[in-house]
PDB file of C-alpha atoms in Angstrom:
ATOM      1  CA  MET A   1       0.215   0.114   0.197  1.00 46.00           C
ATOM      2  CA  SER A   2       1.379   3.114  -1.129  1.00 53.00           C
ATOM      3  CA  ASP A   3       1.143   5.857   1.914  1.00 61.00           C
ATOM      4  CA  ARG A   4      -1.663   8.016  -0.349  1.00 72.00           C
ATOM      5  CA  GLU A   5      -3.897   4.746  -0.203  1.00 82.00           C
ATOM      6  CA  ARG A   6      -6.685   4.270   1.605  1.00 87.00           C
ATOM      7  CA  THR A   7      -7.011   2.224   4.611  1.00 87.00           C
ATOM      8  CA  SER A   8      -9.048  -0.726   3.886  1.00 86.00           C
ATOM      9  CA  ALA A   9     -11.518  -2.591   6.451  1.00 85.00           C
ATOM     10  CA  ASN A  10      -8.742  -4.171   7.926  1.00 86.00           C
ATOM     11  CA  GLY A  11      -7.954  -1.452   9.217  1.00 82.00           C
ATOM     12  CA  GLY A  12      -4.742   0.456   8.895  1.00 83.00           C
ATOM     13  CA  MET A  13      -5.681   3.988  10.813  1.00 83.00           C
ATOM     14  CA  GLU A  14      -4.296   3.460  14.032  1.00 87.00           C
ATOM     15  CA  THR A  15      -0.610   3.060  12.368  1.00 83.00           C
ATOM     16  CA  SER A  16      -1.468   6.281   9.575  1.00 83.00           C
ATOM     17  CA  TYR A  17      -0.543   9.825  10.656  1.00 80.00           C
ATOM     18  CA  GLY A  18      -1.977  11.308   8.090  1.00 82.00           C
ATOM     19  CA  PHE A  19       0.329  10.299   5.004  1.00 86.00           C
ATOM     20  CA  ARG A  20       3.344   9.104   7.863  1.00 84.00           C
ATOM     21  CA  GLN A  21       3.715   5.632   9.274  1.00 84.00           C
ATOM     22  CA  VAL A  22       4.092   5.720  13.504  1.00 85.00           C
ATOM     23  CA  GLY A  23       4.085   3.455  15.711  1.00 81.00           C
ATOM     24  CA  ALA A  24       2.047   1.564  17.976  1.00 76.00           C
ATOM     25  CA  GLY A  25       0.246   3.827  20.695  1.00 81.00           C
ATOM     26  CA  GLU A  26       1.872   7.117  19.324  1.00 81.00           C
ATOM     27  CA  LYS A  27      -0.667   8.809  17.038  1.00 85.00           C
ATOM     28  CA  GLN A  28      -3.311   9.379  19.887  1.00 86.00           C
ATOM     29  CA  ALA A  29      -0.761  12.077  20.896  1.00 83.00           C
ATOM     30  CA  LEU A  30       0.275  13.514  17.856  1.00 81.00           C
ATOM     31  CA  VAL A  31      -3.566  13.741  17.147  1.00 79.00           C
ATOM     32  CA  ASN A  32      -4.359  15.380  20.948  1.00 76.00           C
ATOM     33  CA  ASP A  33      -1.644  18.387  19.199  1.00 80.00           C
ATOM     34  CA  VAL A  34      -3.491  18.881  16.644  1.00 76.00           C
ATOM     35  CA  PHE A  35      -7.094  19.577  18.341  1.00 75.00           C
ATOM     36  CA  HIS A  36      -4.918  21.577  21.221  1.00 73.00           C
ATOM     37  CA  LYS A  37      -3.720  24.323  18.930  1.00 73.00           C
ATOM     38  CA  VAL A  38      -6.927  24.096  16.387  1.00 69.00           C
ATOM     39  CA  ALA A  39      -9.609  23.957  18.838  1.00 66.00           C
ATOM     40  CA  LYS A  40     -10.144  28.094  19.628  1.00 69.00           C
ATOM     41  CA  ARG A  41     -10.960  28.204  15.425  1.00 73.00           C
ATOM     42  CA  TYR A  42     -12.578  24.602  14.845  1.00 71.00           C
ATOM     43  CA  ASP A  43     -15.743  25.767  13.914  1.00 73.00           C
ATOM     44  CA  ILE A  44     -13.732  27.718  11.223  1.00 76.00           C
ATOM     45  CA  MET A  45     -11.576  24.903  10.224  1.00 72.00           C
ATOM     46  CA  ASN A  46     -14.411  23.299   9.572  1.00 74.00           C
ATOM     47  CA  ASP A  47     -16.062  25.964   7.709  1.00 79.00           C
ATOM     48  CA  ILE A  48     -12.291  25.807   5.321  1.00 74.00           C
ATOM     49  CA  MET A  49     -11.952  22.046   5.114  1.00 73.00           C
ATOM     50  CA  SER A  50     -15.795  22.136   3.548  1.00 79.00           C
ATOM     51  CA  ALA A  51     -16.618  25.201   2.170  1.00 78.00           C
ATOM     52  CA  GLY A  52     -18.994  26.054   4.512  1.00 83.00           C
ATOM     53  CA  LEU A  53     -20.765  22.691   3.898  1.00 89.00           C
ATOM     54  CA  HIS A  54     -20.897  21.318   7.026  1.00 90.00           C
ATOM     55  CA  ARG A  55     -23.353  23.012   8.502  1.00 91.00           C
ATOM     56  CA  ALA A  56     -25.438  21.440   6.308  1.00 94.00           C
ATOM     57  CA  TRP A  57     -24.105  18.182   6.086  1.00 95.00           C
ATOM     58  CA  LYS A  58     -24.786  18.197  10.439  1.00 95.00           C
ATOM     59  CA  ASP A  59     -28.742  19.475  10.178  1.00 96.00           C
ATOM     60  CA  ALA A  60     -28.634  16.191   7.848  1.00 97.00           C
ATOM     61  CA  MET A  61     -27.646  14.375  10.268  1.00 98.00           C
ATOM     62  CA  ILE A  62     -30.164  15.562  12.727  1.00 98.00           C
ATOM     63  CA  ALA A  63     -33.004  15.091  10.273  1.00 98.00           C
ATOM     64  CA  ALA A  64     -31.699  11.502  10.633  1.00 98.00           C
ATOM     65  CA  LEU A  65     -31.418  10.998  13.933  1.00 98.00           C
ATOM     66  CA  ASN A  66     -35.141  12.249  14.528  1.00 98.00           C
ATOM     67  CA  PRO A  67     -34.583  12.430  18.357  1.00 98.00           C
ATOM     68  CA  ARG A  68     -37.184  12.056  20.379  1.00 97.00           C
ATOM     69  CA  LYS A  69     -38.775  14.999  22.150  1.00 97.00           C
ATOM     70  CA  ASP A  70     -38.182  12.355  25.942  1.00 97.00           C
ATOM     71  CA  PRO A  71     -36.399  13.347  28.799  1.00 97.00           C
ATOM     72  CA  ALA A  72     -35.393  10.015  29.010  1.00 97.00           C
ATOM     73  CA  TYR A  73     -34.117   9.935  25.798  1.00 98.00           C
ATOM     74  CA  ARG A  74     -30.039   9.741  25.516  1.00 98.00           C
ATOM     75  CA  VAL A  75     -27.167  10.818  22.959  1.00 98.00           C
ATOM     76  CA  LEU A  76     -23.448  10.487  23.820  1.00 98.00           C
ATOM     77  CA  ASP A  77     -22.263  12.370  21.056  1.00 98.00           C
ATOM     78  CA  VAL A  78     -18.192  11.094  20.969  1.00 97.00           C
ATOM     79  CA  ALA A  79     -15.873  13.683  19.582  1.00 93.00           C
ATOM     80  CA  GLY A  80     -17.749  16.675  19.231  1.00 91.00           C
ATOM     81  CA  GLY A  81     -16.171  18.423  22.564  1.00 87.00           C
ATOM     82  CA  THR A  82     -17.272  22.059  20.841  1.00 87.00           C
ATOM     83  CA  GLY A  83     -21.379  21.096  21.103  1.00 94.00           C
ATOM     84  CA  ASP A  84     -21.853  21.204  17.924  1.00 91.00           C
ATOM     85  CA  ILE A  85     -23.745  17.791  17.100  1.00 96.00           C
ATOM     86  CA  ALA A  86     -24.880  18.175  21.013  1.00 97.00           C
ATOM     87  CA  PHE A  87     -26.387  21.424  20.506  1.00 97.00           C
ATOM     88  CA  ARG A  88     -28.645  20.880  17.620  1.00 97.00           C
ATOM     89  CA  ILE A  89     -29.494  17.133  18.969  1.00 98.00           C
ATOM     90  CA  VAL A  90     -30.878  19.050  22.472  1.00 98.00           C
ATOM     91  CA  GLU A  91     -32.518  21.835  20.414  1.00 98.00           C
ATOM     92  CA  ALA A  92     -34.279  19.737  17.679  1.00 98.00           C
ATOM     93  CA  SER A  93     -35.741  17.369  20.719  1.00 98.00           C
ATOM     94  CA  ASP A  94     -37.125  20.740  22.307  1.00 98.00           C
ATOM     95  CA  ARG A  95     -34.931  20.800  25.427  1.00 98.00           C
ATOM     96  CA  LEU A  96     -35.649  17.533  26.391  1.00 98.00           C
ATOM     97  CA  ALA A  97     -32.937  15.452  25.488  1.00 98.00           C
ATOM     98  CA  HIS A  98     -30.239  14.820  27.274  1.00 98.00           C
ATOM     99  CA  ALA A  99     -26.458  14.914  25.436  1.00 98.00           C
ATOM    100  CA  THR A 100     -23.076  13.381  26.872  1.00 98.00           C
ATOM    101  CA  VAL A 101     -20.391  14.855  24.782  1.00 98.00           C
ATOM    102  CA  LEU A 102     -17.721  12.829  25.333  1.00 97.00           C
ATOM    103  CA  ASP A 103     -13.702  13.782  24.007  1.00 94.00           C
ATOM    104  CA  ILE A 104     -10.538  13.174  24.406  1.00 91.00           C
ATOM    105  CA  ASN A 105      -9.188  16.530  24.059  1.00 88.00           C
ATOM    106  CA  GLY A 106      -9.285  19.131  27.274  1.00 88.00           C
ATOM    107  CA  SER A 107      -9.307  22.090  25.062  1.00 86.00           C
ATOM    108  CA  MET A 108     -12.086  21.085  22.777  1.00 86.00           C
ATOM    109  CA  LEU A 109     -14.185  20.120  25.747  1.00 93.00           C
ATOM    110  CA  ALA A 110     -13.492  23.571  27.360  1.00 92.00           C
ATOM    111  CA  VAL A 111     -15.081  25.718  23.758  1.00 89.00           C
ATOM    112  CA  GLY A 112     -18.343  23.627  23.792  1.00 94.00           C
ATOM    113  CA  ALA A 113     -18.642  24.060  27.626  1.00 95.00           C
ATOM    114  CA  ASP A 114     -18.239  27.565  27.367  1.00 95.00           C
ATOM    115  CA  ARG A 115     -20.878  27.769  24.454  1.00 94.00           C
ATOM    116  CA  ALA A 116     -23.265  25.593  26.144  1.00 96.00           C
ATOM    117  CA  ALA A 117     -23.443  27.804  29.663  1.00 96.00           C
ATOM    118  CA  LYS A 118     -24.236  31.065  26.853  1.00 96.00           C
ATOM    119  CA  ARG A 119     -26.614  29.360  25.049  1.00 96.00           C
ATOM    120  CA  GLY A 120     -28.722  28.041  28.323  1.00 96.00           C
ATOM    121  CA  LEU A 121     -28.075  24.559  27.566  1.00 96.00           C
ATOM    122  CA  SER A 122     -25.811  23.346  30.471  1.00 96.00           C
ATOM    123  CA  ALA A 123     -29.084  21.582  32.248  1.00 96.00           C
ATOM    124  CA  ASN A 124     -29.078  18.687  29.302  1.00 97.00           C
ATOM    125  CA  LEU A 125     -25.560  18.184  28.279  1.00 97.00           C
ATOM    126  CA  ASP A 126     -22.667  16.654  30.194  1.00 96.00           C
ATOM    127  CA  PHE A 127     -19.389  16.904  28.552  1.00 97.00           C
ATOM    128  CA  VAL A 128     -16.814  14.280  29.658  1.00 97.00           C
ATOM    129  CA  GLU A 129     -13.207  14.059  28.717  1.00 95.00           C
ATOM    130  CA  ALA A 130     -12.498  10.302  27.869  1.00 95.00           C
ATOM    131  CA  ASN A 131     -11.220   8.404  25.108  1.00 94.00           C
ATOM    132  CA  ALA A 132     -13.630   6.086  22.991  1.00 96.00           C
ATOM    133  CA  GLU A 133     -11.349   3.146  22.587  1.00 96.00           C
ATOM    134  CA  ALA A 134     -12.611   2.744  26.307  1.00 97.00           C
ATOM    135  CA  LEU A 135     -16.032   4.414  26.860  1.00 98.00           C
ATOM    136  CA  PRO A 136     -16.545   4.932  30.393  1.00 98.00           C
ATOM    137  CA  PHE A 137     -20.226   4.312  30.758  1.00 98.00           C
ATOM    138  CA  GLU A 138     -21.786   0.977  31.904  1.00 98.00           C
ATOM    139  CA  THR A 139     -23.988  -1.405  28.898  1.00 98.00           C
ATOM    140  CA  GLY A 140     -26.280  -0.095  27.387  1.00 98.00           C
ATOM    141  CA  SER A 141     -26.361   3.235  28.806  1.00 98.00           C
ATOM    142  CA  PHE A 142     -27.887   5.458  25.658  1.00 98.00           C
ATOM    143  CA  ASP A 143     -30.189   5.530  22.932  1.00 98.00           C
ATOM    144  CA  ALA A 144     -28.380   7.117  20.112  1.00 98.00           C
ATOM    145  CA  TYR A 145     -24.213   7.349  19.859  1.00 98.00           C
ATOM    146  CA  THR A 146     -22.594  10.147  17.347  1.00 98.00           C
ATOM    147  CA  ILE A 147     -19.803  11.047  15.927  1.00 98.00           C
ATOM    148  CA  ALA A 148     -18.983  13.835  13.638  1.00 95.00           C
ATOM    149  CA  PHE A 149     -15.572  14.340  11.453  1.00 92.00           C
ATOM    150  CA  GLY A 150     -13.895  12.525  14.440  1.00 91.00           C
ATOM    151  CA  ILE A 151     -13.781   8.950  13.770  1.00 95.00           C
ATOM    152  CA  ARG A 152     -10.983   9.190  11.384  1.00 91.00           C
ATOM    153  CA  ASN A 153      -9.095  10.652  13.815  1.00 88.00           C
ATOM    154  CA  VAL A 154      -9.070   7.628  17.040  1.00 91.00           C
ATOM    155  CA  PRO A 155      -6.301   5.473  15.863  1.00 89.00           C
ATOM    156  CA  ARG A 156      -8.184   1.952  16.709  1.00 93.00           C
ATOM    157  CA  ILE A 157     -11.264   2.408  14.869  1.00 95.00           C
ATOM    158  CA  ASP A 158     -12.179  -1.136  15.286  1.00 96.00           C
ATOM    159  CA  VAL A 159     -12.385  -0.945  18.618  1.00 96.00           C
ATOM    160  CA  ALA A 160     -14.432   2.147  19.375  1.00 97.00           C
ATOM    161  CA  LEU A 161     -17.045   0.940  16.895  1.00 98.00           C
ATOM    162  CA  SER A 162     -17.283  -1.774  19.220  1.00 98.00           C
ATOM    163  CA  GLU A 163     -17.499   0.352  22.141  1.00 98.00           C
ATOM    164  CA  ALA A 164     -20.291   2.062  20.116  1.00 98.00           C
ATOM    165  CA  TYR A 165     -22.193  -1.214  20.259  1.00 98.00           C
ATOM    166  CA  ARG A 166     -22.081  -1.797  24.641  1.00 98.00           C
ATOM    167  CA  VAL A 167     -22.787   1.398  25.020  1.00 98.00           C
ATOM    168  CA  LEU A 168     -25.888   1.310  23.164  1.00 98.00           C
ATOM    169  CA  LYS A 169     -29.850   0.235  24.517  1.00 98.00           C
ATOM    170  CA  ARG A 170     -30.928  -2.174  22.642  1.00 98.00           C
ATOM    171  CA  GLY A 171     -32.937  -0.863  19.219  1.00 98.00           C
ATOM    172  CA  GLY A 172     -30.328   2.077  19.492  1.00 98.00           C
ATOM    173  CA  ARG A 173     -28.800   3.775  17.053  1.00 98.00           C
ATOM    174  CA  LEU A 174     -25.530   4.775  15.564  1.00 98.00           C
ATOM    175  CA  LEU A 175     -24.478   7.630  13.346  1.00 98.00           C
ATOM    176  CA  VAL A 176     -21.160   8.836  11.828  1.00 98.00           C
ATOM    177  CA  LEU A 177     -20.740  11.075  10.074  1.00 97.00           C
ATOM    178  CA  GLU A 178     -16.854  11.686   7.992  1.00 95.00           C
ATOM    179  CA  PHE A 179     -15.459  13.034   4.800  1.00 91.00           C
ATOM    180  CA  SER A 180     -15.459  10.182   2.411  1.00 93.00           C
ATOM    181  CA  GLU A 181     -14.865   9.261  -1.169  1.00 93.00           C
ATOM    182  CA  VAL A 182     -15.784  11.820  -3.879  1.00 92.00           C
ATOM    183  CA  GLU A 183     -18.120   9.630  -6.287  1.00 90.00           C
ATOM    184  CA  VAL A 184     -18.546  12.328  -8.948  1.00 89.00           C
ATOM    185  CA  PRO A 185     -15.945  12.802 -12.159  1.00 85.00           C
ATOM    186  CA  LEU A 186     -14.062  15.773 -12.242  1.00 87.00           C
ATOM    187  CA  LEU A 187     -14.887  16.829  -8.449  1.00 88.00           C
ATOM    188  CA  ASP A 188     -12.695  14.083  -7.400  1.00 87.00           C
ATOM    189  CA  ARG A 189      -9.442  15.945  -8.833  1.00 87.00           C
ATOM    190  CA  PHE A 190     -11.187  19.780  -7.446  1.00 87.00           C
ATOM    191  CA  TYR A 191     -11.785  18.803  -3.998  1.00 85.00           C
ATOM    192  CA  ASP A 192      -8.074  16.872  -4.592  1.00 85.00           C
ATOM    193  CA  ALA A 193      -7.060  20.221  -5.308  1.00 85.00           C
ATOM    194  CA  TRP A 194      -8.834  22.105  -3.149  1.00 84.00           C
ATOM    195  CA  SER A 195      -7.643  20.008  -0.239  1.00 83.00           C
ATOM    196  CA  PHE A 196      -3.543  19.361  -0.429  1.00 84.00           C
ATOM    197  CA  LYS A 197      -3.088  23.537  -1.842  1.00 83.00           C
ATOM    198  CA  ALA A 198      -6.217  25.375  -0.700  1.00 84.00           C
ATOM    199  CA  ILE A 199      -6.885  24.521   3.171  1.00 83.00           C
ATOM    200  CA  PRO A 200      -3.447  24.172   4.317  1.00 82.00           C
ATOM    201  CA  GLN A 201      -2.918  27.734   3.020  1.00 85.00           C
ATOM    202  CA  PHE A 202      -6.264  28.892   4.398  1.00 82.00           C
ATOM    203  CA  GLY A 203      -5.792  27.033   7.948  1.00 78.00           C
ATOM    204  CA  LYS A 204      -1.973  28.674   8.504  1.00 82.00           C
ATOM    205  CA  MET A 205      -3.649  32.647   7.556  1.00 81.00           C
ATOM    206  CA  VAL A 206      -6.493  31.481   9.962  1.00 76.00           C
ATOM    207  CA  THR A 207      -4.521  30.032  12.498  1.00 72.00           C
ATOM    208  CA  GLY A 208      -1.093  30.709  11.782  1.00 77.00           C
ATOM    209  CA  GLU A 209      -0.539  27.249  11.411  1.00 75.00           C
ATOM    210  CA  ALA A 210       0.012  25.280   8.517  1.00 76.00           C
ATOM    211  CA  GLU A 211       0.421  21.810   9.849  1.00 79.00           C
ATOM    212  CA  PRO A 212      -2.907  20.552  12.176  1.00 77.00           C
ATOM    213  CA  TYR A 213      -4.311  21.307   8.353  1.00 79.00           C
ATOM    214  CA  GLN A 214      -2.328  18.559   6.591  1.00 84.00           C
ATOM    215  CA  TYR A 215      -2.416  15.787   9.049  1.00 83.00           C
ATOM    216  CA  LEU A 216      -6.470  16.674   8.240  1.00 83.00           C
ATOM    217  CA  VAL A 217      -6.481  16.229   4.522  1.00 85.00           C
ATOM    218  CA  GLU A 218      -3.850  13.789   4.331  1.00 87.00           C
ATOM    219  CA  SER A 219      -6.300  11.721   7.341  1.00 88.00           C
ATOM    220  CA  ILE A 220      -9.355  12.542   5.220  1.00 87.00           C
ATOM    221  CA  ARG A 221      -7.224  10.558   2.233  1.00 87.00           C
ATOM    222  CA  LYS A 222      -6.127   7.713   4.128  1.00 90.00           C
ATOM    223  CA  PHE A 223      -9.656   6.662   5.532  1.00 92.00           C
ATOM    224  CA  PRO A 224     -12.261   4.000   4.859  1.00 94.00           C
ATOM    225  CA  ASN A 225     -13.946   4.713   1.660  1.00 94.00           C
ATOM    226  CA  GLN A 226     -17.763   3.898   2.662  1.00 97.00           C
ATOM    227  CA  GLN A 227     -17.878   0.752   1.429  1.00 97.00           C
ATOM    228  CA  ASP A 228     -15.611  -0.537   3.648  1.00 96.00           C
ATOM    229  CA  PHE A 229     -16.080   1.720   6.744  1.00 97.00           C
ATOM    230  CA  ALA A 230     -19.650   0.029   6.473  1.00 98.00           C
ATOM    231  CA  GLU A 231     -18.466  -3.339   6.537  1.00 97.00           C
ATOM    232  CA  MET A 232     -15.854  -2.545   9.221  1.00 97.00           C
ATOM    233  CA  ILE A 233     -19.565  -1.201  11.064  1.00 98.00           C
ATOM    234  CA  ARG A 234     -21.071  -4.158  10.622  1.00 98.00           C
ATOM    235  CA  LYS A 235     -18.170  -6.251  12.413  1.00 97.00           C
ATOM    236  CA  ALA A 236     -18.676  -4.351  15.442  1.00 98.00           C
ATOM    237  CA  GLY A 237     -22.321  -6.582  15.115  1.00 98.00           C
ATOM    238  CA  PHE A 238     -24.163  -3.927  13.982  1.00 98.00           C
ATOM    239  CA  SER A 239     -27.337  -4.736  12.063  1.00 98.00           C
ATOM    240  CA  ARG A 240     -29.758  -2.774   9.079  1.00 98.00           C
ATOM    241  CA  VAL A 241     -25.950  -0.732   8.096  1.00 98.00           C
ATOM    242  CA  SER A 242     -26.543   2.232   5.259  1.00 98.00           C
ATOM    243  CA  PHE A 243     -24.685   5.139   3.989  1.00 98.00           C
ATOM    244  CA  THR A 244     -26.124   8.260   2.604  1.00 98.00           C
ATOM    245  CA  ASN A 245     -23.465  10.303   0.445  1.00 97.00           C
ATOM    246  CA  TYR A 246     -23.426  14.117   0.873  1.00 95.00           C
ATOM    247  CA  THR A 247     -22.006  16.304  -1.770  1.00 93.00           C
ATOM    248  CA  GLY A 248     -21.219  13.646  -3.966  1.00 93.00           C
ATOM    249  CA  GLY A 249     -19.232  11.504  -1.381  1.00 94.00           C
ATOM    250  CA  ILE A 250     -17.006  14.430  -0.269  1.00 91.00           C
ATOM    251  CA  ALA A 251     -19.004  13.271   2.496  1.00 94.00           C
ATOM    252  CA  ALA A 252     -21.337  10.010   4.363  1.00 97.00           C
ATOM    253  CA  LEU A 253     -23.580   9.566   6.687  1.00 98.00           C
ATOM    254  CA  HIS A 254     -23.065   5.894   7.873  1.00 98.00           C
ATOM    255  CA  SER A 255     -26.250   4.015   9.740  1.00 98.00           C
ATOM    256  CA  GLY A 256     -26.473   0.954  11.930  1.00 98.00           C
ATOM    257  CA  TRP A 257     -28.620  -0.251  14.754  1.00 98.00           C
ATOM    258  CA  LYS A 258     -28.203  -2.284  17.895  1.00 98.00           C
ATOM    259  CA  LEU A 259     -31.054  -5.061  17.289  1.00 97.00           C
TER     260      LEU A 259
END
């Protein structure tokens, strides 16, 4: 496999830091450093990386989830430190649902907790600093597990998916929104040029650093394509696994159920 080839359903992301191969156990600290650097500019970063489309994709994710308007409805949003998905879920439930935001990065969680307080949503949310590969929750705790643009930064994706399955209730749903493989001719070339030439430069202009953005665009290219990632979700035990492409496959929403 070349450094630029996508990993498969059989793994490979655990030792891939963008196009760089790193030793087992080294990736997490490197990824943590990226997100400490970009935490305060994370929304701007997402705007740069998706040309603003991430907002529409996230809205579509919440529409697909269709959270119950019920105080007993509990969602775990993983790698969601800044609260972007959790806030949408709570609002879509008429501020009745409860969302637990879990992130391994304290800088991201601090931004999210501050934003939640400003929006008057703190009562509906709690923020937990922990690893997606070892969730500190009992089996069968949540009605839904969401993760948006975070799964590719988890070193052992198969372990994280198994943990997602474990903490969901029977009948619970997994939704994963992630950058994916562009499936529209010409759009793929344009997106490649945008990713590798423009995004790091824009990132440097906005935050003063290009390196975190270089890693992020490379990690998108290494992530398994839609079919391979769907297979990983099936291997973790999920049923009725499906995906929906957004904007020609620039992003895809993956769905699975614990039945």
